[in-house]
Amino acid sequence: MVLNCRDVWKEISNYIDGEVDAALREDLEAHFAQCRHCTAVLDGTHNVIVLMADERAFSVPVGFSERLTERLRQEIERRP
Amino acid sequence: MAGSESQDGVTKEIIDREKEQQADATDATCLAESALVERICKGERELFYELVRPYQRSVYLVAYSVLQNEADAEDIAQEAMLKALKHIDSFRGESKFATWLISIAVNAARMRVRKGHSTLFEPLEEDREDEKGEYVPKNFSDWREIPSDALEREEVRAILSKALASLSKQYREVIMLRDVQQFSIAETAQALGIREGAVKTRLLRARLRMRDLIGPEFSNWSPSRNWFKKGKRPWS
């Protein structure tokens, strides 16, 4: 089936996650092969996922772990 | 052609094997956690540290995705951990421990918002919907290079945080669990108490919106900077 750009945008996230069937995957790839804009959307969306998954992207506040451990220690020791 | 099919077959075999290994590792983690939970319930409460240590960051970040405030997120992370300890005997192992723990944090954070104890101001999202209410991605120049060491830079992390903060809460929650914490779609649905279809719909919108917000920042930077690696598609 020939897809238009709007059809493709709806499925880009599912395509990256491997949540589309073989026939739709083939149709999407045929579209990407001839559409510069949709390929740019696909690449950019994938870049977002790569950046978000990087452990350096979001961090906890300094001392968070120590404060949490201390709070848990108080609770664990309070109610044996 | 035959060679290509044969190569596809080998690739599929490798992917299947990797999936099996991941599933085995997950099963092993679940078994180890179930054993820890059993011992904690029988009185070895100090083992709770060991049980939750791998999830400290996850609990904080999911609380932050709801509340958008460091102090509130830390407070809720502590509250969720204490609640998990208090109710550890109600964990039945029907879901992964991580999913159970994260759902406690999500509910605590949402409750904080509902009770108005958080100073949360929800962003007004730019309207980029078509007549059917579907998101229309921006058209800007290609963003093909993946900035592999860009996250060493504070300014890049700030761009990501700012972009995330500009999403509505329902999109922040989903992208935080699925893309930052690497939860599966099913686990994300379970932790947030929504259907898998809703996860996929929200994830699509969140990812496209993030791409529209972040992409132009990277596209405008000079590729001559050494933290831009030249390359083809990042996953090819």
PDB file of N, CA and C in Angstrom, chain B residues 96-161:
ATOM      1  N   LYS B  96       7.076  -7.189  37.684  1.00  0.00           N
ATOM      2  CA  LYS B  96       8.450  -7.053  38.139  1.00  0.00           C
ATOM      3  C   LYS B  96       8.472  -6.112  39.345  1.00  0.00           C
ATOM      4  N   PHE B  97       9.453  -6.302  40.226  1.00  0.00           N
ATOM      5  CA  PHE B  97       9.534  -5.439  41.398  1.00  0.00           C
ATOM      6  C   PHE B  97       9.673  -3.974  40.965  1.00  0.00           C
ATOM      7  N   ALA B  98      10.480  -3.733  39.918  1.00  0.00           N
ATOM      8  CA  ALA B  98      10.696  -2.354  39.450  1.00  0.00           C
ATOM      9  C   ALA B  98       9.372  -1.705  39.055  1.00  0.00           C
ATOM     10  N   THR B  99       8.524  -2.457  38.356  1.00  0.00           N
ATOM     11  CA  THR B  99       7.245  -1.902  37.911  1.00  0.00           C
ATOM     12  C   THR B  99       6.375  -1.548  39.114  1.00  0.00           C
ATOM     13  N   TRP B 100       6.362  -2.450  40.095  1.00  0.00           N
ATOM     14  CA  TRP B 100       5.572  -2.230  41.319  1.00  0.00           C
ATOM     15  C   TRP B 100       6.073  -0.977  42.051  1.00  0.00           C
ATOM     16  N   LEU B 101       7.383  -0.880  42.207  1.00  0.00           N
ATOM     17  CA  LEU B 101       7.979   0.249  42.922  1.00  0.00           C
ATOM     18  C   LEU B 101       7.721   1.576  42.181  1.00  0.00           C
ATOM     19  N   ILE B 102       7.900   1.547  40.878  1.00  0.00           N
ATOM     20  CA  ILE B 102       7.699   2.769  40.091  1.00  0.00           C
ATOM     21  C   ILE B 102       6.233   3.210  40.129  1.00  0.00           C
ATOM     22  N   SER B 103       5.326   2.242  40.123  1.00  0.00           N
ATOM     23  CA  SER B 103       3.901   2.631  40.170  1.00  0.00           C
ATOM     24  C   SER B 103       3.571   3.299  41.503  1.00  0.00           C
ATOM     25  N   ILE B 104       4.241   2.884  42.574  1.00  0.00           N
ATOM     26  CA  ILE B 104       4.050   3.544  43.873  1.00  0.00           C
ATOM     27  C   ILE B 104       4.522   5.000  43.779  1.00  0.00           C
ATOM     28  N   ALA B 105       5.687   5.189  43.146  1.00  0.00           N
ATOM     29  CA  ALA B 105       6.237   6.550  43.009  1.00  0.00           C
ATOM     30  C   ALA B 105       5.345   7.426  42.124  1.00  0.00           C
ATOM     31  N   VAL B 106       4.850   6.857  41.042  1.00  0.00           N
ATOM     32  CA  VAL B 106       3.973   7.617  40.136  1.00  0.00           C
ATOM     33  C   VAL B 106       2.718   8.062  40.887  1.00  0.00           C
ATOM     34  N   ASN B 107       2.115   7.135  41.608  1.00  0.00           N
ATOM     35  CA  ASN B 107       0.878   7.467  42.326  1.00  0.00           C
ATOM     36  C   ASN B 107       1.123   8.513  43.414  1.00  0.00           C
ATOM     37  N   ALA B 108       2.251   8.383  44.108  1.00  0.00           N
ATOM     38  CA  ALA B 108       2.571   9.361  45.159  1.00  0.00           C
ATOM     39  C   ALA B 108       2.781  10.748  44.551  1.00  0.00           C
ATOM     40  N   ALA B 109       3.465  10.787  43.409  1.00  0.00           N
ATOM     41  CA  ALA B 109       3.724  12.083  42.759  1.00  0.00           C
ATOM     42  C   ALA B 109       2.423  12.698  42.236  1.00  0.00           C
ATOM     43  N   ARG B 110       1.591  11.860  41.646  1.00  0.00           N
ATOM     44  CA  ARG B 110       0.303  12.381  41.130  1.00  0.00           C
ATOM     45  C   ARG B 110      -0.554  12.896  42.285  1.00  0.00           C
ATOM     46  N   MET B 111      -0.516  12.172  43.408  1.00  0.00           N
ATOM     47  CA  MET B 111      -1.287  12.596  44.586  1.00  0.00           C
ATOM     48  C   MET B 111      -0.796  13.957  45.080  1.00  0.00           C
ATOM     49  N   ARG B 112       0.534  14.144  45.042  1.00  0.00           N
ATOM     50  CA  ARG B 112       1.105  15.419  45.474  1.00  0.00           C
ATOM     51  C   ARG B 112       0.584  16.568  44.594  1.00  0.00           C
ATOM     52  N   VAL B 113       0.481  16.294  43.303  1.00  0.00           N
ATOM     53  CA  VAL B 113      -0.036  17.318  42.386  1.00  0.00           C
ATOM     54  C   VAL B 113      -1.511  17.595  42.686  1.00  0.00           C
ATOM     55  N   ARG B 114      -2.276  16.506  42.873  1.00  0.00           N
ATOM     56  CA  ARG B 114      -3.725  16.671  43.114  1.00  0.00           C
ATOM     57  C   ARG B 114      -4.007  17.450  44.386  1.00  0.00           C
ATOM     58  N   LYS B 115      -3.191  17.192  45.411  1.00  0.00           N
ATOM     59  CA  LYS B 115      -3.419  17.884  46.682  1.00  0.00           C
ATOM     60  C   LYS B 115      -2.912  19.316  46.651  1.00  0.00           C
ATOM     61  N   GLY B 116      -2.279  19.687  45.525  1.00  0.00           N
ATOM     62  CA  GLY B 116      -1.840  21.070  45.374  1.00  0.00           C
ATOM     63  C   GLY B 116      -0.631  21.423  46.196  1.00  0.00           C
ATOM     64  N   HIS B 117       0.119  20.381  46.661  1.00  0.00           N
ATOM     65  CA  HIS B 117       1.318  20.673  47.444  1.00  0.00           C
ATOM     66  C   HIS B 117       2.527  20.958  46.562  1.00  0.00           C
ATOM     67  N   SER B 118       2.350  20.743  45.257  1.00  0.00           N
ATOM     68  CA  SER B 118       3.463  20.990  44.348  1.00  0.00           C
ATOM     69  C   SER B 118       3.251  22.329  43.657  1.00  0.00           C
ATOM     70  N   THR B 119       4.359  22.999  43.379  1.00  0.00           N
ATOM     71  CA  THR B 119       4.276  24.291  42.690  1.00  0.00           C
ATOM     72  C   THR B 119       4.365  24.077  41.183  1.00  0.00           C
ATOM     73  N   LEU B 120       3.672  23.057  40.698  1.00  0.00           N
ATOM     74  CA  LEU B 120       3.785  22.679  39.295  1.00  0.00           C
ATOM     75  C   LEU B 120       2.961  23.602  38.398  1.00  0.00           C
ATOM     76  N   PHE B 121       3.617  24.122  37.362  1.00  0.00           N
ATOM     77  CA  PHE B 121       2.906  24.884  36.343  1.00  0.00           C
ATOM     78  C   PHE B 121       3.000  24.113  35.043  1.00  0.00           C
ATOM     79  N   GLU B 122       1.871  23.601  34.580  1.00  0.00           N
ATOM     80  CA  GLU B 122       1.903  22.812  33.352  1.00  0.00           C
ATOM     81  C   GLU B 122       2.130  23.718  32.141  1.00  0.00           C
ATOM     82  N   PRO B 123       3.008  23.294  31.232  1.00  0.00           N
ATOM     83  CA  PRO B 123       3.311  24.124  30.073  1.00  0.00           C
ATOM     84  C   PRO B 123       2.155  24.178  29.085  1.00  0.00           C
ATOM     85  N   LEU B 124       2.088  25.256  28.363  1.00  0.00           N
ATOM     86  CA  LEU B 124       1.133  25.340  27.255  1.00  0.00           C
ATOM     87  C   LEU B 124       1.864  24.884  26.009  1.00  0.00           C
ATOM     88  N   GLU B 125       1.442  23.767  25.448  1.00  0.00           N
ATOM     89  CA  GLU B 125       2.156  23.234  24.290  1.00  0.00           C
ATOM     90  C   GLU B 125       1.797  24.000  23.025  1.00  0.00           C
ATOM     91  N   GLU B 126       2.814  24.154  22.180  1.00  0.00           N
ATOM     92  CA  GLU B 126       2.597  24.785  20.884  1.00  0.00           C
ATOM     93  C   GLU B 126       1.628  23.915  20.082  1.00  0.00           C
ATOM     94  N   ASP B 127       0.660  24.551  19.454  1.00  0.00           N
ATOM     95  CA  ASP B 127      -0.343  23.802  18.703  1.00  0.00           C
ATOM     96  C   ASP B 127       0.219  23.374  17.347  1.00  0.00           C
ATOM     97  N   ARG B 128       0.501  22.097  17.187  1.00  0.00           N
ATOM     98  CA  ARG B 128       0.985  21.604  15.901  1.00  0.00           C
ATOM     99  C   ARG B 128       0.125  20.424  15.439  1.00  0.00           C
ATOM    100  N   GLU B 129      -1.176  20.533  15.658  1.00  0.00           N
ATOM    101  CA  GLU B 129      -2.069  19.452  15.260  1.00  0.00           C
ATOM    102  C   GLU B 129      -2.759  19.792  13.948  1.00  0.00           C
ATOM    103  N   ASP B 130      -3.043  18.747  13.154  1.00  0.00           N
ATOM    104  CA  ASP B 130      -3.825  18.976  11.944  1.00  0.00           C
ATOM    105  C   ASP B 130      -5.313  18.914  12.294  1.00  0.00           C
ATOM    106  N   GLU B 131      -6.151  18.946  11.275  1.00  0.00           N
ATOM    107  CA  GLU B 131      -7.604  18.982  11.528  1.00  0.00           C
ATOM    108  C   GLU B 131      -8.121  17.717  12.210  1.00  0.00           C
ATOM    109  N   LYS B 132      -7.342  16.620  12.126  1.00  0.00           N
ATOM    110  CA  LYS B 132      -7.759  15.377  12.795  1.00  0.00           C
ATOM    111  C   LYS B 132      -7.166  15.244  14.198  1.00  0.00           C
ATOM    112  N   GLY B 133      -6.465  16.276  14.634  1.00  0.00           N
ATOM    113  CA  GLY B 133      -5.882  16.242  15.969  1.00  0.00           C
ATOM    114  C   GLY B 133      -4.576  15.462  16.015  1.00  0.00           C
ATOM    115  N   GLU B 134      -3.985  15.196  14.839  1.00  0.00           N
ATOM    116  CA  GLU B 134      -2.726  14.452  14.822  1.00  0.00           C
ATOM    117  C   GLU B 134      -1.541  15.408  14.710  1.00  0.00           C
ATOM    118  N   TYR B 135      -0.427  15.000  15.310  1.00  0.00           N
ATOM    119  CA  TYR B 135       0.745  15.875  15.390  1.00  0.00           C
ATOM    120  C   TYR B 135       1.441  15.994  14.032  1.00  0.00           C
ATOM    121  N   VAL B 136       1.781  17.220  13.670  1.00  0.00           N
ATOM    122  CA  VAL B 136       2.483  17.463  12.404  1.00  0.00           C
ATOM    123  C   VAL B 136       3.931  17.854  12.720  1.00  0.00           C
ATOM    124  N   PRO B 137       4.894  16.980  12.422  1.00  0.00           N
ATOM    125  CA  PRO B 137       6.297  17.303  12.755  1.00  0.00           C
ATOM    126  C   PRO B 137       6.816  18.483  11.941  1.00  0.00           C
ATOM    127  N   LYS B 138       7.705  19.257  12.564  1.00  0.00           N
ATOM    128  CA  LYS B 138       8.296  20.407  11.879  1.00  0.00           C
ATOM    129  C   LYS B 138       9.205  19.943  10.753  1.00  0.00           C
ATOM    130  N   ASN B 139       9.310  20.793   9.753  1.00  0.00           N
ATOM    131  CA  ASN B 139      10.209  20.491   8.644  1.00  0.00           C
ATOM    132  C   ASN B 139      11.462  21.354   8.799  1.00  0.00           C
ATOM    133  N   PHE B 140      12.559  20.730   9.238  1.00  0.00           N
ATOM    134  CA  PHE B 140      13.825  21.476   9.323  1.00  0.00           C
ATOM    135  C   PHE B 140      14.935  20.611   8.747  1.00  0.00           C
ATOM    136  N   SER B 141      16.076  21.218   8.576  1.00  0.00           N
ATOM    137  CA  SER B 141      17.158  20.502   7.889  1.00  0.00           C
ATOM    138  C   SER B 141      17.547  19.236   8.656  1.00  0.00           C
ATOM    139  N   ASP B 142      18.122  18.298   7.951  1.00  0.00           N
ATOM    140  CA  ASP B 142      18.447  16.991   8.519  1.00  0.00           C
ATOM    141  C   ASP B 142      19.249  17.093   9.807  1.00  0.00           C
ATOM    142  N   TRP B 143      18.960  16.180  10.688  1.00  0.00           N
ATOM    143  CA  TRP B 143      19.718  16.059  11.933  1.00  0.00           C
ATOM    144  C   TRP B 143      20.185  14.618  11.987  1.00  0.00           C
ATOM    145  N   ARG B 144      21.166  14.312  11.169  1.00  0.00           N
ATOM    146  CA  ARG B 144      21.563  12.919  11.018  1.00  0.00           C
ATOM    147  C   ARG B 144      22.694  12.511  11.953  1.00  0.00           C
ATOM    148  N   GLU B 145      23.557  13.469  12.271  1.00  0.00           N
ATOM    149  CA  GLU B 145      24.688  13.099  13.120  1.00  0.00           C
ATOM    150  C   GLU B 145      24.232  12.901  14.553  1.00  0.00           C
ATOM    151  N   ILE B 146      24.719  11.839  15.155  1.00  0.00           N
ATOM    152  CA  ILE B 146      24.381  11.629  16.561  1.00  0.00           C
ATOM    153  C   ILE B 146      25.523  12.183  17.410  1.00  0.00           C
ATOM    154  N   PRO B 147      25.232  13.133  18.252  1.00  0.00           N
ATOM    155  CA  PRO B 147      26.296  13.739  19.048  1.00  0.00           C
ATOM    156  C   PRO B 147      26.692  12.838  20.209  1.00  0.00           C
ATOM    157  N   SER B 148      27.547  11.863  19.927  1.00  0.00           N
ATOM    158  CA  SER B 148      27.801  10.785  20.888  1.00  0.00           C
ATOM    159  C   SER B 148      28.391  11.276  22.205  1.00  0.00           C
ATOM    160  N   ASP B 149      29.239  12.306  22.162  1.00  0.00           N
ATOM    161  CA  ASP B 149      29.792  12.779  23.436  1.00  0.00           C
ATOM    162  C   ASP B 149      29.189  14.123  23.849  1.00  0.00           C
ATOM    163  N   ALA B 150      28.115  14.503  23.188  1.00  0.00           N
ATOM    164  CA  ALA B 150      27.505  15.800  23.484  1.00  0.00           C
ATOM    165  C   ALA B 150      26.987  15.880  24.918  1.00  0.00           C
ATOM    166  N   LEU B 151      26.582  14.712  25.457  1.00  0.00           N
ATOM    167  CA  LEU B 151      25.988  14.742  26.797  1.00  0.00           C
ATOM    168  C   LEU B 151      27.012  15.010  27.900  1.00  0.00           C
ATOM    169  N   GLU B 152      28.287  15.082  27.523  1.00  0.00           N
ATOM    170  CA  GLU B 152      29.297  15.521  28.489  1.00  0.00           C
ATOM    171  C   GLU B 152      29.090  17.002  28.799  1.00  0.00           C
ATOM    172  N   ARG B 153      28.362  17.670  27.936  1.00  0.00           N
ATOM    173  CA  ARG B 153      28.239  19.120  28.056  1.00  0.00           C
ATOM    174  C   ARG B 153      26.954  19.514  28.782  1.00  0.00           C
ATOM    175  N   GLU B 154      27.118  20.406  29.747  1.00  0.00           N
ATOM    176  CA  GLU B 154      25.996  20.865  30.556  1.00  0.00           C
ATOM    177  C   GLU B 154      24.915  21.503  29.679  1.00  0.00           C
ATOM    178  N   GLU B 155      25.336  22.240  28.660  1.00  0.00           N
ATOM    179  CA  GLU B 155      24.354  22.948  27.825  1.00  0.00           C
ATOM    180  C   GLU B 155      23.441  21.968  27.088  1.00  0.00           C
ATOM    181  N   VAL B 156      23.976  20.799  26.730  1.00  0.00           N
ATOM    182  CA  VAL B 156      23.167  19.798  26.029  1.00  0.00           C
ATOM    183  C   VAL B 156      22.162  19.174  26.995  1.00  0.00           C
ATOM    184  N   ARG B 157      22.628  18.889  28.205  1.00  0.00           N
ATOM    185  CA  ARG B 157      21.705  18.337  29.200  1.00  0.00           C
ATOM    186  C   ARG B 157      20.601  19.350  29.519  1.00  0.00           C
ATOM    187  N   ALA B 158      20.974  20.614  29.530  1.00  0.00           N
ATOM    188  CA  ALA B 158      19.982  21.671  29.802  1.00  0.00           C
ATOM    189  C   ALA B 158      18.934  21.735  28.685  1.00  0.00           C
ATOM    190  N   ILE B 159      19.380  21.540  27.450  1.00  0.00           N
ATOM    191  CA  ILE B 159      18.436  21.548  26.315  1.00  0.00           C
ATOM    192  C   ILE B 159      17.433  20.399  26.473  1.00  0.00           C
ATOM    193  N   LEU B 160      17.955  19.226  26.841  1.00  0.00           N
ATOM    194  CA  LEU B 160      17.070  18.064  27.023  1.00  0.00           C
ATOM    195  C   LEU B 160      16.065  18.301  28.142  1.00  0.00           C
ATOM    196  N   SER B 161      16.557  18.809  29.268  1.00  0.00           N
ATOM    197  CA  SER B 161      15.675  19.052  30.419  1.00  0.00           C
ATOM    198  C   SER B 161      14.599  20.076  30.087  1.00  0.00           C
TER     199      SER B 161
END
